[in-house]
Short mmCIF file of C-alpha atoms and ligand atoms in Angstrom, two decimals:
data_model
loop_
_atom_site.label_atom_id
_atom_site.label_comp_id
_atom_site.label_asym_id
_atom_site.label_seq_id
_atom_site.Cartn_x
_atom_site.Cartn_y
_atom_site.Cartn_z
CA MET A 25 37.92 2.38 -19.42
CA THR A 26 39.32 -0.48 -17.31
CA ASP A 27 38.11 -0.96 -13.73
CA HIS A 28 41.52 0.23 -12.61
CA ASP A 29 41.22 3.46 -14.60
CA LEU A 30 37.67 3.94 -13.36
CA LEU A 31 38.77 3.61 -9.73
CA ASP A 32 41.62 6.08 -10.37
CA ARG A 33 39.22 8.64 -11.86
CA LEU A 34 36.73 8.21 -9.02
CA GLY A 35 39.53 8.45 -6.46
CA GLU A 36 40.75 11.71 -8.00
CA ALA A 37 37.24 13.14 -7.88
CA LEU A 38 36.31 12.00 -4.39
CA GLY A 39 39.53 11.58 -2.43
CA PRO A 40 40.22 8.54 -0.24
CA LYS A 41 37.31 9.21 2.15
CA GLY A 42 34.83 9.29 -0.68
CA LEU A 43 35.56 5.95 -2.30
CA VAL A 44 35.21 2.38 -1.04
CA SER A 45 36.19 -0.59 -3.15
CA GLU A 46 37.03 -3.32 -0.63
CA ALA A 47 34.44 -6.09 -0.92
CA ALA A 48 34.02 -6.39 2.85
CA ASP A 49 33.40 -2.65 3.25
CA MET A 50 30.85 -2.59 0.45
CA ALA A 51 29.08 -5.80 1.48
CA PRO A 52 26.46 -4.35 3.88
CA TRP A 53 25.29 -2.00 1.13
CA LEU A 54 25.06 -4.54 -1.66
CA THR A 55 22.29 -6.68 -0.14
CA ASP A 56 18.80 -5.27 0.20
CA TRP A 57 16.89 -5.06 3.51
CA ARG A 58 14.83 -8.14 2.72
CA GLU A 59 18.00 -10.06 1.84
CA ARG A 60 16.60 -11.09 -1.51
CA VAL A 61 19.31 -9.65 -3.81
CA THR A 62 23.07 -9.23 -3.53
CA GLY A 63 24.30 -6.94 -6.25
CA GLY A 64 27.66 -6.54 -7.97
CA ALA A 65 29.69 -3.35 -7.65
CA ILE A 66 33.12 -2.11 -8.65
CA ALA A 67 33.02 0.66 -6.07
CA MET A 68 30.90 2.61 -3.70
CA ALA A 69 31.11 6.38 -4.12
CA LEU A 70 30.41 8.57 -1.09
CA PRO A 71 30.26 12.10 -2.50
CA ALA A 72 30.13 14.93 0.01
CA SER A 73 28.74 17.61 -2.29
CA VAL A 74 26.55 18.15 -5.33
CA GLU A 75 29.66 18.87 -7.40
CA GLU A 76 31.13 15.50 -6.42
CA VAL A 77 27.88 13.74 -7.39
CA GLN A 78 28.10 15.50 -10.77
CA GLN A 79 31.69 14.33 -11.24
CA VAL A 80 30.81 10.72 -10.45
CA VAL A 81 27.90 10.82 -12.89
CA ARG A 82 30.10 12.24 -15.63
CA ILE A 83 32.71 9.52 -15.09
CA ALA A 84 29.96 6.88 -15.14
CA ALA A 85 28.53 8.32 -18.37
CA GLU A 86 31.96 8.43 -20.01
CA SER A 87 32.71 4.83 -19.10
CA GLY A 88 29.14 3.49 -19.56
CA THR A 89 29.12 2.27 -15.97
CA PRO A 90 25.75 1.72 -14.24
CA ILE A 91 25.23 3.99 -11.29
CA ILE A 92 22.98 2.95 -8.40
CA PRO A 93 21.85 5.78 -6.11
CA GLN A 94 21.35 4.63 -2.53
CA GLY A 95 20.06 6.11 0.71
CA GLY A 96 19.50 4.13 3.91
CA ASN A 97 19.01 0.83 2.02
CA THR A 98 15.68 0.21 3.74
CA GLY A 99 13.66 -0.36 0.55
CA MET A 100 11.40 -3.36 0.09
CA VAL A 101 11.88 -4.07 -3.62
CA ALA A 102 15.70 -4.12 -4.04
CA GLY A 103 15.60 -0.80 -5.91
CA GLY A 104 18.69 0.57 -4.14
CA VAL A 105 21.13 -2.27 -4.76
CA PRO A 106 22.71 -3.35 -8.08
CA ARG A 107 21.62 -6.46 -9.94
CA PRO A 108 23.74 -9.54 -9.20
CA ALA A 109 25.61 -9.43 -12.53
CA ASP A 110 26.18 -5.66 -12.55
CA ARG A 111 29.58 -4.05 -12.31
CA ALA A 112 28.17 -0.85 -10.95
CA ILE A 113 29.06 2.22 -8.96
CA VAL A 114 26.83 2.40 -5.89
CA LEU A 115 26.46 6.09 -5.14
CA SER A 116 25.58 6.59 -1.50
CA LEU A 117 24.00 9.93 -0.63
CA ARG A 118 24.49 9.36 3.12
CA PRO A 119 27.41 11.79 3.50
CA MET A 120 25.24 14.58 2.11
CA ASN A 121 23.33 15.00 5.34
CA ALA A 122 22.99 18.73 5.94
CA ILE A 123 19.75 20.50 6.65
CA ARG A 124 20.38 23.49 4.43
CA SER A 125 17.63 25.76 5.72
CA ILE A 126 14.36 25.96 7.64
CA ASP A 127 11.92 28.77 6.98
CA PRO A 128 9.07 28.67 9.53
CA ALA A 129 7.28 31.58 7.84
CA ASP A 130 7.31 29.73 4.53
CA SER A 131 6.62 26.46 6.37
CA SER A 132 9.32 24.69 4.43
CA MET A 133 12.70 23.09 4.96
CA VAL A 134 15.50 22.23 2.54
CA THR A 135 17.41 19.07 3.35
CA GLU A 136 20.10 17.18 1.52
CA ALA A 137 19.29 13.69 0.31
CA GLY A 138 21.24 11.86 3.02
CA VAL A 139 19.37 13.36 5.98
CA ILE A 140 17.64 10.67 8.02
CA LEU A 141 13.88 11.08 8.46
CA SER A 142 13.95 11.24 12.27
CA GLU A 143 16.46 14.13 11.99
CA VAL A 144 13.98 15.99 9.82
CA HIS A 145 11.29 15.41 12.46
CA ARG A 146 13.58 16.76 15.16
CA ALA A 147 14.67 19.82 13.18
CA ALA A 148 11.06 20.71 12.29
CA GLU A 149 10.03 20.41 15.94
CA GLU A 150 12.86 22.69 17.02
CA ALA A 151 11.44 25.31 14.65
CA ASP A 152 7.97 24.75 16.12
CA ARG A 153 6.80 23.10 12.90
CA ARG A 154 6.14 19.55 11.90
CA PHE A 155 7.03 17.23 9.03
CA PRO A 156 4.24 14.66 9.42
CA PHE A 157 5.50 11.85 7.17
CA SER A 158 6.51 8.75 9.13
CA LEU A 159 7.24 5.06 8.68
CA ALA A 160 8.83 2.16 10.54
CA SER A 161 12.36 2.78 9.22
CA LYS A 162 12.39 6.47 10.25
CA ASP A 163 15.72 6.10 12.05
CA SER A 164 17.59 4.93 8.96
CA ALA A 165 15.56 5.90 5.87
CA THR A 166 16.89 9.01 4.12
CA ILE A 167 15.02 11.86 2.47
CA GLY A 168 16.56 11.06 -0.93
CA GLY A 169 15.34 7.47 -0.78
CA LEU A 170 11.90 8.48 0.47
CA VAL A 171 11.54 11.03 -2.33
CA SER A 172 12.92 8.72 -5.01
CA THR A 173 10.51 5.94 -4.06
CA ASN A 174 7.54 8.21 -3.34
CA ALA A 175 7.30 6.40 -0.01
CA GLY A 176 3.95 6.09 1.78
CA GLY A 177 4.06 5.20 5.46
CA THR A 178 1.53 5.62 8.22
CA GLN A 179 0.30 9.22 7.86
CA VAL A 180 -0.88 9.10 4.23
CA LEU A 181 -4.52 9.17 5.34
CA ARG A 182 -4.19 12.84 6.19
CA TYR A 183 -1.02 14.07 4.48
CA GLY A 184 -0.61 11.89 1.40
CA PRO A 185 2.62 10.17 0.26
CA MET A 186 5.98 11.91 -0.26
CA ARG A 187 4.74 13.22 -3.60
CA SER A 188 2.36 15.56 -1.77
CA LEU A 189 4.97 16.72 0.74
CA VAL A 190 7.81 17.68 -1.60
CA LEU A 191 7.78 21.27 -2.84
CA GLY A 192 11.01 21.21 -4.78
CA ILE A 193 13.91 19.01 -5.89
CA GLU A 194 17.56 19.40 -6.71
CA ALA A 195 18.84 16.55 -8.86
CA VAL A 196 21.88 15.56 -10.88
CA MET A 197 20.70 14.46 -14.29
CA PRO A 198 22.21 11.51 -16.22
CA ASP A 199 24.60 13.76 -18.18
CA GLY A 200 25.91 15.38 -14.99
CA SER A 201 23.90 18.59 -15.35
CA LEU A 202 22.06 19.99 -12.35
CA PHE A 203 18.29 20.48 -12.10
CA GLU A 204 17.95 23.41 -9.73
CA GLY A 205 14.32 22.99 -8.76
CA LEU A 206 14.44 23.55 -5.01
CA SER A 207 11.96 26.40 -4.96
CA SER A 208 9.19 26.02 -2.39
CA LEU A 209 6.46 27.47 -4.62
CA ARG A 210 2.99 26.17 -3.70
CA LYS A 211 1.73 26.96 -7.16
CA ASP A 212 3.74 26.55 -10.35
CA ASN A 213 1.86 25.65 -13.48
CA ARG A 214 4.58 25.63 -16.10
CA GLY A 215 3.50 22.41 -17.77
CA TYR A 216 5.39 19.11 -17.43
CA ASP A 217 6.57 18.78 -13.86
CA LEU A 218 10.13 17.46 -13.82
CA LYS A 219 10.09 17.40 -10.01
CA GLN A 220 7.11 15.03 -9.95
CA LEU A 221 8.77 12.90 -12.63
CA LEU A 222 11.85 12.48 -10.45
CA ILE A 223 9.78 11.71 -7.34
CA GLY A 224 9.10 7.98 -7.43
CA ALA A 225 11.49 7.45 -10.36
CA GLU A 226 13.66 5.18 -8.18
CA GLY A 227 16.83 6.86 -9.41
CA THR A 228 16.22 5.84 -13.03
CA LEU A 229 16.09 9.43 -14.35
CA GLY A 230 18.59 11.23 -12.13
CA ILE A 231 19.89 11.49 -8.60
CA VAL A 232 17.95 13.53 -6.06
CA THR A 233 20.54 15.46 -4.04
CA ALA A 234 18.22 17.70 -1.99
CA ALA A 235 14.53 18.36 -1.45
CA SER A 236 12.41 21.22 -0.27
CA LEU A 237 9.83 19.77 2.14
CA LYS A 238 6.43 21.09 3.17
CA LEU A 239 6.09 21.69 6.90
CA PHE A 240 2.91 21.93 8.97
CA PRO A 241 1.92 23.61 12.23
CA ALA A 242 3.18 21.73 15.30
CA ALA A 243 0.58 19.27 16.58
CA PRO A 244 1.86 18.32 20.03
CA ASN A 245 -1.31 16.55 21.23
CA ARG A 246 -1.34 12.99 20.19
CA VAL A 247 -3.91 10.41 21.20
CA THR A 248 -3.05 6.88 20.18
CA ALA A 249 -5.67 4.16 20.53
CA TRP A 250 -6.01 0.47 19.80
CA ALA A 251 -9.32 -1.23 19.03
CA GLY A 252 -10.15 -4.92 18.60
CA PHE A 253 -12.99 -6.27 16.46
CA ALA A 254 -14.24 -9.43 14.84
CA LYS A 255 -14.51 -8.89 11.10
CA ALA A 256 -12.27 -7.19 8.52
CA SER A 257 -15.36 -5.36 7.25
CA ASP A 258 -15.77 -3.70 10.67
CA SER A 259 -12.47 -1.91 10.09
CA LEU A 260 -13.72 0.46 7.43
CA SER A 261 -17.07 1.02 9.20
CA LEU A 262 -15.08 1.87 12.33
CA LEU A 263 -12.83 4.32 10.47
CA ARG A 264 -15.77 6.06 8.80
CA ARG A 265 -17.64 6.35 12.10
CA LEU A 266 -14.59 7.78 13.88
CA GLU A 267 -14.08 10.25 11.04
CA ALA A 268 -17.68 11.37 11.36
CA ASP A 269 -17.25 11.87 15.12
CA LEU A 270 -13.72 13.27 15.21
CA GLY A 271 -13.15 14.91 11.84
CA PRO A 272 -9.69 15.46 10.37
CA VAL A 273 -7.74 14.83 13.58
CA ILE A 274 -7.45 11.16 12.56
CA GLU A 275 -4.18 10.78 10.73
CA GLY A 276 -3.39 7.12 10.99
CA PHE A 277 -5.57 4.03 10.84
CA GLU A 278 -3.51 0.88 10.63
CA LEU A 279 -4.93 -2.62 10.42
CA VAL A 280 -3.27 -5.33 12.54
CA PRO A 281 -4.69 -8.85 12.24
CA ALA A 282 -4.28 -11.39 15.03
CA ALA A 283 -1.57 -13.14 12.95
CA SER A 284 0.57 -9.97 12.79
CA LEU A 285 0.19 -9.26 16.49
CA ALA A 286 1.12 -12.83 17.36
CA LEU A 287 4.29 -12.59 15.22
CA VAL A 288 5.34 -9.39 16.98
CA LEU A 289 4.63 -10.76 20.46
CA ASP A 290 6.61 -13.93 19.59
CA HIS A 291 9.66 -12.30 18.03
CA ILE A 292 10.06 -8.74 19.30
CA PRO A 293 11.33 -8.21 22.85
CA ASP A 294 9.46 -5.94 25.27
CA THR A 295 6.08 -6.19 23.61
CA ARG A 296 2.78 -7.15 25.15
CA ALA A 297 -0.81 -7.50 23.97
CA PRO A 298 -2.68 -4.21 24.35
CA LEU A 299 -6.12 -5.70 25.08
CA THR A 300 -7.07 -8.39 27.62
CA GLU A 301 -8.55 -10.67 24.99
CA ALA A 302 -7.31 -11.53 21.51
CA HIS A 303 -9.34 -10.22 18.57
CA ALA A 304 -9.32 -11.41 14.97
CA TRP A 305 -8.60 -7.84 13.85
CA ASN A 306 -7.23 -4.71 15.47
CA ALA A 307 -6.75 -1.10 14.44
CA LEU A 308 -4.12 1.32 15.63
CA ILE A 309 -5.65 4.78 15.51
CA GLU A 310 -3.62 7.98 15.74
CA CYS A 311 -5.22 11.38 16.28
CA ARG A 312 -3.34 14.66 16.52
CA ASP A 313 -4.02 18.32 16.90
CA GLY A 314 -2.55 21.44 18.43
CA GLY A 315 -5.52 22.30 20.64
CA ASP A 316 -6.47 21.28 24.15
CA ALA A 317 -4.92 17.88 24.99
CA ARG A 318 -7.66 16.79 27.40
CA ALA A 319 -10.39 17.76 24.95
CA LEU A 320 -8.87 15.61 22.21
CA ARG A 321 -8.51 12.64 24.51
CA GLY A 322 -12.09 13.07 25.74
CA ALA A 323 -13.40 13.20 22.17
CA VAL A 324 -11.50 10.04 21.20
CA GLU A 325 -12.76 8.23 24.31
CA GLN A 326 -16.31 9.18 23.50
CA ALA A 327 -16.00 8.19 19.86
CA LEU A 328 -14.57 4.78 20.76
CA ALA A 329 -17.28 4.20 23.38
CA GLY A 330 -19.87 4.98 20.72
CA ALA A 331 -18.20 2.56 18.29
CA ILE A 332 -18.26 -0.20 20.94
CA GLU A 333 -21.93 0.49 21.61
CA ALA A 334 -22.59 0.25 17.87
CA ARG A 335 -20.73 -3.10 17.91
CA LEU A 336 -18.05 -1.90 15.47
CA ALA A 337 -15.41 -2.68 18.07
CA ALA A 338 -15.39 -5.24 20.86
CA ASP A 339 -12.83 -3.46 23.02
CA ALA A 340 -10.47 -0.50 22.87
CA THR A 341 -7.73 1.19 24.85
CA ILE A 342 -6.14 4.62 24.71
CA ALA A 343 -2.45 5.14 25.48
CA ALA A 344 -2.10 6.94 28.82
CA SER A 345 1.39 8.29 28.11
CA GLU A 346 3.85 8.88 25.29
CA ALA A 347 5.61 5.67 26.33
CA GLN A 348 2.37 3.72 25.94
CA ALA A 349 1.71 5.37 22.59
CA GLU A 350 5.20 4.32 21.45
CA ALA A 351 4.53 0.79 22.70
CA LEU A 352 1.36 0.60 20.58
CA TRP A 353 3.22 1.88 17.53
CA LYS A 354 5.97 -0.68 18.12
CA LEU A 355 3.34 -3.43 17.82
CA ARG A 356 2.45 -2.09 14.37
CA GLU A 357 5.84 -1.00 13.09
CA ALA A 358 7.65 -4.20 14.03
CA ILE A 359 5.36 -6.46 11.98
CA SER A 360 7.72 -6.68 9.00
CA GLU A 361 10.72 -7.40 11.17
CA ALA A 362 8.82 -10.03 13.18
CA GLU A 363 7.64 -11.68 9.97
CA ARG A 364 11.22 -11.75 8.67
CA HIS A 365 12.39 -13.47 11.89
CA ASP A 366 9.63 -16.04 11.53
CA GLY A 367 10.47 -17.29 8.05
CA VAL A 368 9.91 -16.39 4.43
CA ALA A 369 6.81 -14.83 2.96
CA ALA A 370 5.72 -13.81 -0.51
CA LYS A 371 5.24 -10.10 0.15
CA HIS A 372 2.70 -7.96 -1.65
CA ASP A 373 2.19 -4.23 -1.36
CA ILE A 374 -1.20 -3.85 -2.92
CA SER A 375 -3.89 -1.23 -3.20
CA VAL A 376 -7.53 -1.44 -4.23
CA PRO A 377 -10.25 1.19 -3.78
CA VAL A 378 -10.60 1.82 -0.04
CA SER A 379 -14.22 0.68 -0.04
CA ALA A 380 -13.23 -2.65 -1.66
CA MET A 381 -10.35 -3.45 0.70
CA PRO A 382 -12.14 -5.28 3.57
CA GLY A 383 -13.99 -7.54 1.11
CA PHE A 384 -10.79 -8.07 -0.86
CA ILE A 385 -8.87 -9.14 2.25
CA GLU A 386 -11.56 -11.66 3.19
CA SER A 387 -12.09 -13.19 -0.24
CA ALA A 388 -8.44 -13.16 -1.36
CA THR A 389 -7.33 -14.76 1.92
CA ALA A 390 -9.82 -17.60 1.48
CA LYS A 391 -8.79 -18.13 -2.15
CA VAL A 392 -5.03 -18.07 -1.51
CA GLU A 393 -5.13 -20.36 1.52
CA ALA A 394 -7.41 -22.84 -0.33
CA LYS A 395 -5.24 -22.93 -3.46
CA PHE A 396 -1.84 -23.04 -1.77
CA SER A 397 -2.14 -25.54 1.01
CA GLY A 398 -0.40 -24.67 4.27
CA THR A 399 0.17 -21.00 3.43
CA ARG A 400 -0.97 -18.33 5.90
CA VAL A 401 -1.99 -14.85 4.88
CA ASN A 402 -0.80 -11.93 6.99
CA ALA A 403 -2.55 -8.84 5.60
CA PHE A 404 -1.76 -5.70 7.57
CA GLY A 405 -1.22 -2.00 7.21
CA HIS A 406 -2.70 1.10 5.76
CA LEU A 407 -6.39 0.22 5.61
CA GLY A 408 -7.45 3.86 5.45
CA ASP A 409 -5.43 4.27 2.23
CA GLY A 410 -6.76 1.08 0.62
CA ASN A 411 -3.24 -0.38 0.93
CA VAL A 412 -2.30 -3.50 2.82
CA HIS A 413 0.77 -5.67 2.82
CA PHE A 414 -0.94 -8.86 1.75
CA ASN A 415 1.89 -11.16 2.73
CA VAL A 416 1.60 -14.90 2.28
CA ARG A 417 3.78 -16.88 4.67
CA ALA A 418 5.32 -20.13 3.45
CA PRO A 419 3.96 -23.38 4.90
CA ALA A 420 5.67 -24.09 8.24
CA ASP A 421 7.64 -27.06 6.84
CA ALA A 422 8.72 -25.41 3.58
CA ASN A 423 12.32 -24.76 2.61
CA GLY A 424 12.16 -20.96 2.57
CA ASP A 425 14.26 -19.96 -0.44
CA ALA A 426 13.13 -22.86 -2.60
CA TRP A 427 9.51 -22.11 -1.73
CA LEU A 428 9.91 -18.44 -2.62
CA ALA A 429 11.44 -19.23 -6.00
CA GLY A 430 8.80 -21.86 -6.78
CA GLU A 431 5.36 -21.75 -5.21
CA GLY A 432 5.97 -18.23 -3.85
CA GLU A 433 6.14 -16.90 -7.44
CA ALA A 434 2.86 -18.63 -8.28
CA VAL A 435 1.29 -17.16 -5.14
CA SER A 436 2.40 -13.65 -6.16
CA ALA A 437 0.99 -14.01 -9.67
CA PHE A 438 -2.29 -15.28 -8.18
CA VAL A 439 -2.52 -12.39 -5.70
CA HIS A 440 -1.62 -9.79 -8.33
CA ASP A 441 -4.27 -11.17 -10.70
CA LEU A 442 -6.88 -10.80 -7.95
CA VAL A 443 -5.69 -7.23 -7.37
CA ALA A 444 -5.82 -6.43 -11.09
CA ALA A 445 -9.38 -7.76 -11.26
CA GLU A 446 -10.31 -5.15 -8.62
CA GLY A 447 -8.63 -2.38 -10.63
CA GLY A 448 -5.85 -2.23 -8.04
CA SER A 449 -2.08 -1.75 -8.05
CA LEU A 450 0.67 -4.27 -7.34
CA SER A 451 2.77 -1.51 -5.82
CA ALA A 452 0.96 0.90 -3.53
CA GLU A 453 3.98 2.42 -1.80
CA HIS A 454 7.13 0.31 -2.10
CA GLY A 455 7.81 0.94 -5.79
CA ILE A 456 8.86 -1.59 -8.45
CA GLY A 457 12.64 -1.96 -7.99
CA GLN A 458 13.96 -5.32 -9.11
CA LEU A 459 11.54 -7.53 -7.24
CA LYS A 460 8.30 -6.35 -8.84
CA LEU A 461 9.64 -5.65 -12.33
CA ALA A 462 8.46 -8.81 -14.09
CA GLU A 463 5.00 -8.65 -12.56
CA TYR A 464 4.74 -4.95 -13.36
CA ALA A 465 5.59 -5.67 -17.01
CA ARG A 466 3.09 -8.55 -17.11
CA LEU A 467 0.19 -6.57 -15.71
CA THR A 468 0.70 -3.12 -17.20
CA GLY A 469 -0.76 -1.82 -20.45
CA SER A 470 1.46 -0.87 -23.39
CA VAL A 471 0.48 2.80 -23.41
CA ARG A 472 1.80 3.31 -19.92
CA LEU A 473 4.92 1.17 -20.47
CA ASP A 474 5.76 2.79 -23.81
CA ALA A 475 5.43 6.27 -22.33
CA GLN A 476 7.65 5.26 -19.43
CA ARG A 477 10.30 3.85 -21.80
CA ALA A 478 10.16 6.98 -23.97
CA ILE A 479 10.77 9.21 -20.93
CA LYS A 480 13.63 7.00 -19.78
CA GLN A 481 15.19 7.05 -23.25
CA ALA A 482 14.84 10.84 -23.50
CA LEU A 483 16.44 11.62 -20.15
CA ASP A 484 18.91 8.74 -19.81
CA PRO A 485 19.82 7.71 -23.37
CA LEU A 486 22.91 5.81 -22.17
CA GLY A 487 20.79 3.79 -19.74
CA ILE A 488 23.27 4.22 -16.88
CA MET A 489 20.83 5.36 -14.17
CA ASN A 490 19.82 2.45 -11.95
CA PRO A 491 19.32 0.02 -14.83
CA GLY A 492 17.04 -2.97 -14.37
CA LYS A 493 14.74 -1.11 -11.97
CA LEU A 494 11.25 0.23 -12.59
CA VAL A 495 11.42 0.36 -16.41
CA PRO A 496 10.86 -3.02 -18.04
CA LEU A 497 12.83 -3.72 -21.22
CA ALA A 498 10.73 -3.65 -24.39
CA ASN A 499 12.06 -7.05 -25.48
CA PRO A 500 13.37 -8.93 -22.46
CA PRO A 501 15.75 -11.81 -23.25
CA ALA A 502 13.87 -15.11 -23.45
CA THR A 503 14.19 -17.20 -20.28
CA PRO A 504 15.71 -20.63 -21.02
C1 LIG B 30 5.03 -1.32 6.64
O1 LIG B 30 3.96 -0.76 6.39
O2 LIG B 30 5.28 -1.83 7.74
C2 LIG B 30 6.05 -1.32 5.60
O3 LIG B 30 5.60 -0.87 4.38
C3 LIG B 30 6.82 -2.57 5.55
C4 LIG B 30 6.25 -3.79 4.92
O4 LIG B 30 5.48 -3.81 4.03
O5 LIG B 30 6.66 -4.89 5.27
ZN1 LIG B 31 3.62 -0.05 4.53
#
């Protein structure tokens, strides 16, 4: 099928509103959020219904055209954009943005893939329920993308990643058939779980068109605190002490080193330091419940005072209003954006056992900064999950892109080797996409890779679903 014929077929299936093929109109959706990859596309399909998604997939299968499912394009590993040499169809799920149903008695909600996360929050609240998953890109990330990448975010400590919050999935399979798995069953033990296979598959096995999400009781009382301390190792001791004092109300515990805070204060407008003095390390602590607001605040105050007395924190503050709580969260959530404004960094999304993380941060930082002169580690994030973004900023005088392609690659291999030695993962929550594929192949055992390839081959024998992401080729072409 020529490109011309392909565009005709897609146009017939989708109508003029559902198809974009002008380069300028497609451009914003062909470069990933980190601006590391610009992919090649013949067209961008904007289907408005499941049936239209099925038609696009059938046309892609017939013509052997790669199809790249895309949500809000907020991913960190270029999993939602084509490869540079592709001639792909980017299939945007954004027009499919209906909340199909909310069932407060069942504590579940069915949303289409294009619904933006903050809309899900709002809809759940209106039904006096809560969808607790959150992350920095909540105003543009879509449910389909979050499901397909098994996203993590800032509430994993209590609620787990997307995988634990999805009850059911509807997905268009690579031959155009429909997996009708939207049921909200809490228990279903019928063997292999196709839903869980599609969650985190990065669009390589099918296209998630809707999801049934698990809701929770509303938890309107929120107490957000910020603590400063001297050593990375204090962070975990502080978390464990607060857990002992406060119990399961703690749902976020985010590590913010002085370097991250300085980047945010330098680059993000309307931000200010939360404590009078600077501390080498800080934690943003979020507690929530549905009980008595003053009681929760009192308990958090007492727990933090006890932690200061025990010298696990040097200072702490508690947000006095929702606006102050939002201001504290902005300091945490804007780290990536501030780092991007500052220059390039080799970014790593690593996990090790929670108990090993503080020691890992200290020793890996010393090793990286000693080996790669002038680099500066900025390790922040989800300490309570054993997951930090161990980012290594280029030396101040480096040429960003050249550094990333040269020394930055060596830095990443070095960091990932240290992570592997701790039994950790090189992708805790961002997925593999394009950017982590080579390192994933290098550091992953053949049993796991062979099983992954066999599943891919079984479900997508034509290899049209998001090729070049997540599943490394068995015999990659030799690099010249
Ligand atoms: C975060 O935790 O802020 C995100 O995962 C983004 C990042 O790693 O840069
Ligand atoms: Zn993160």
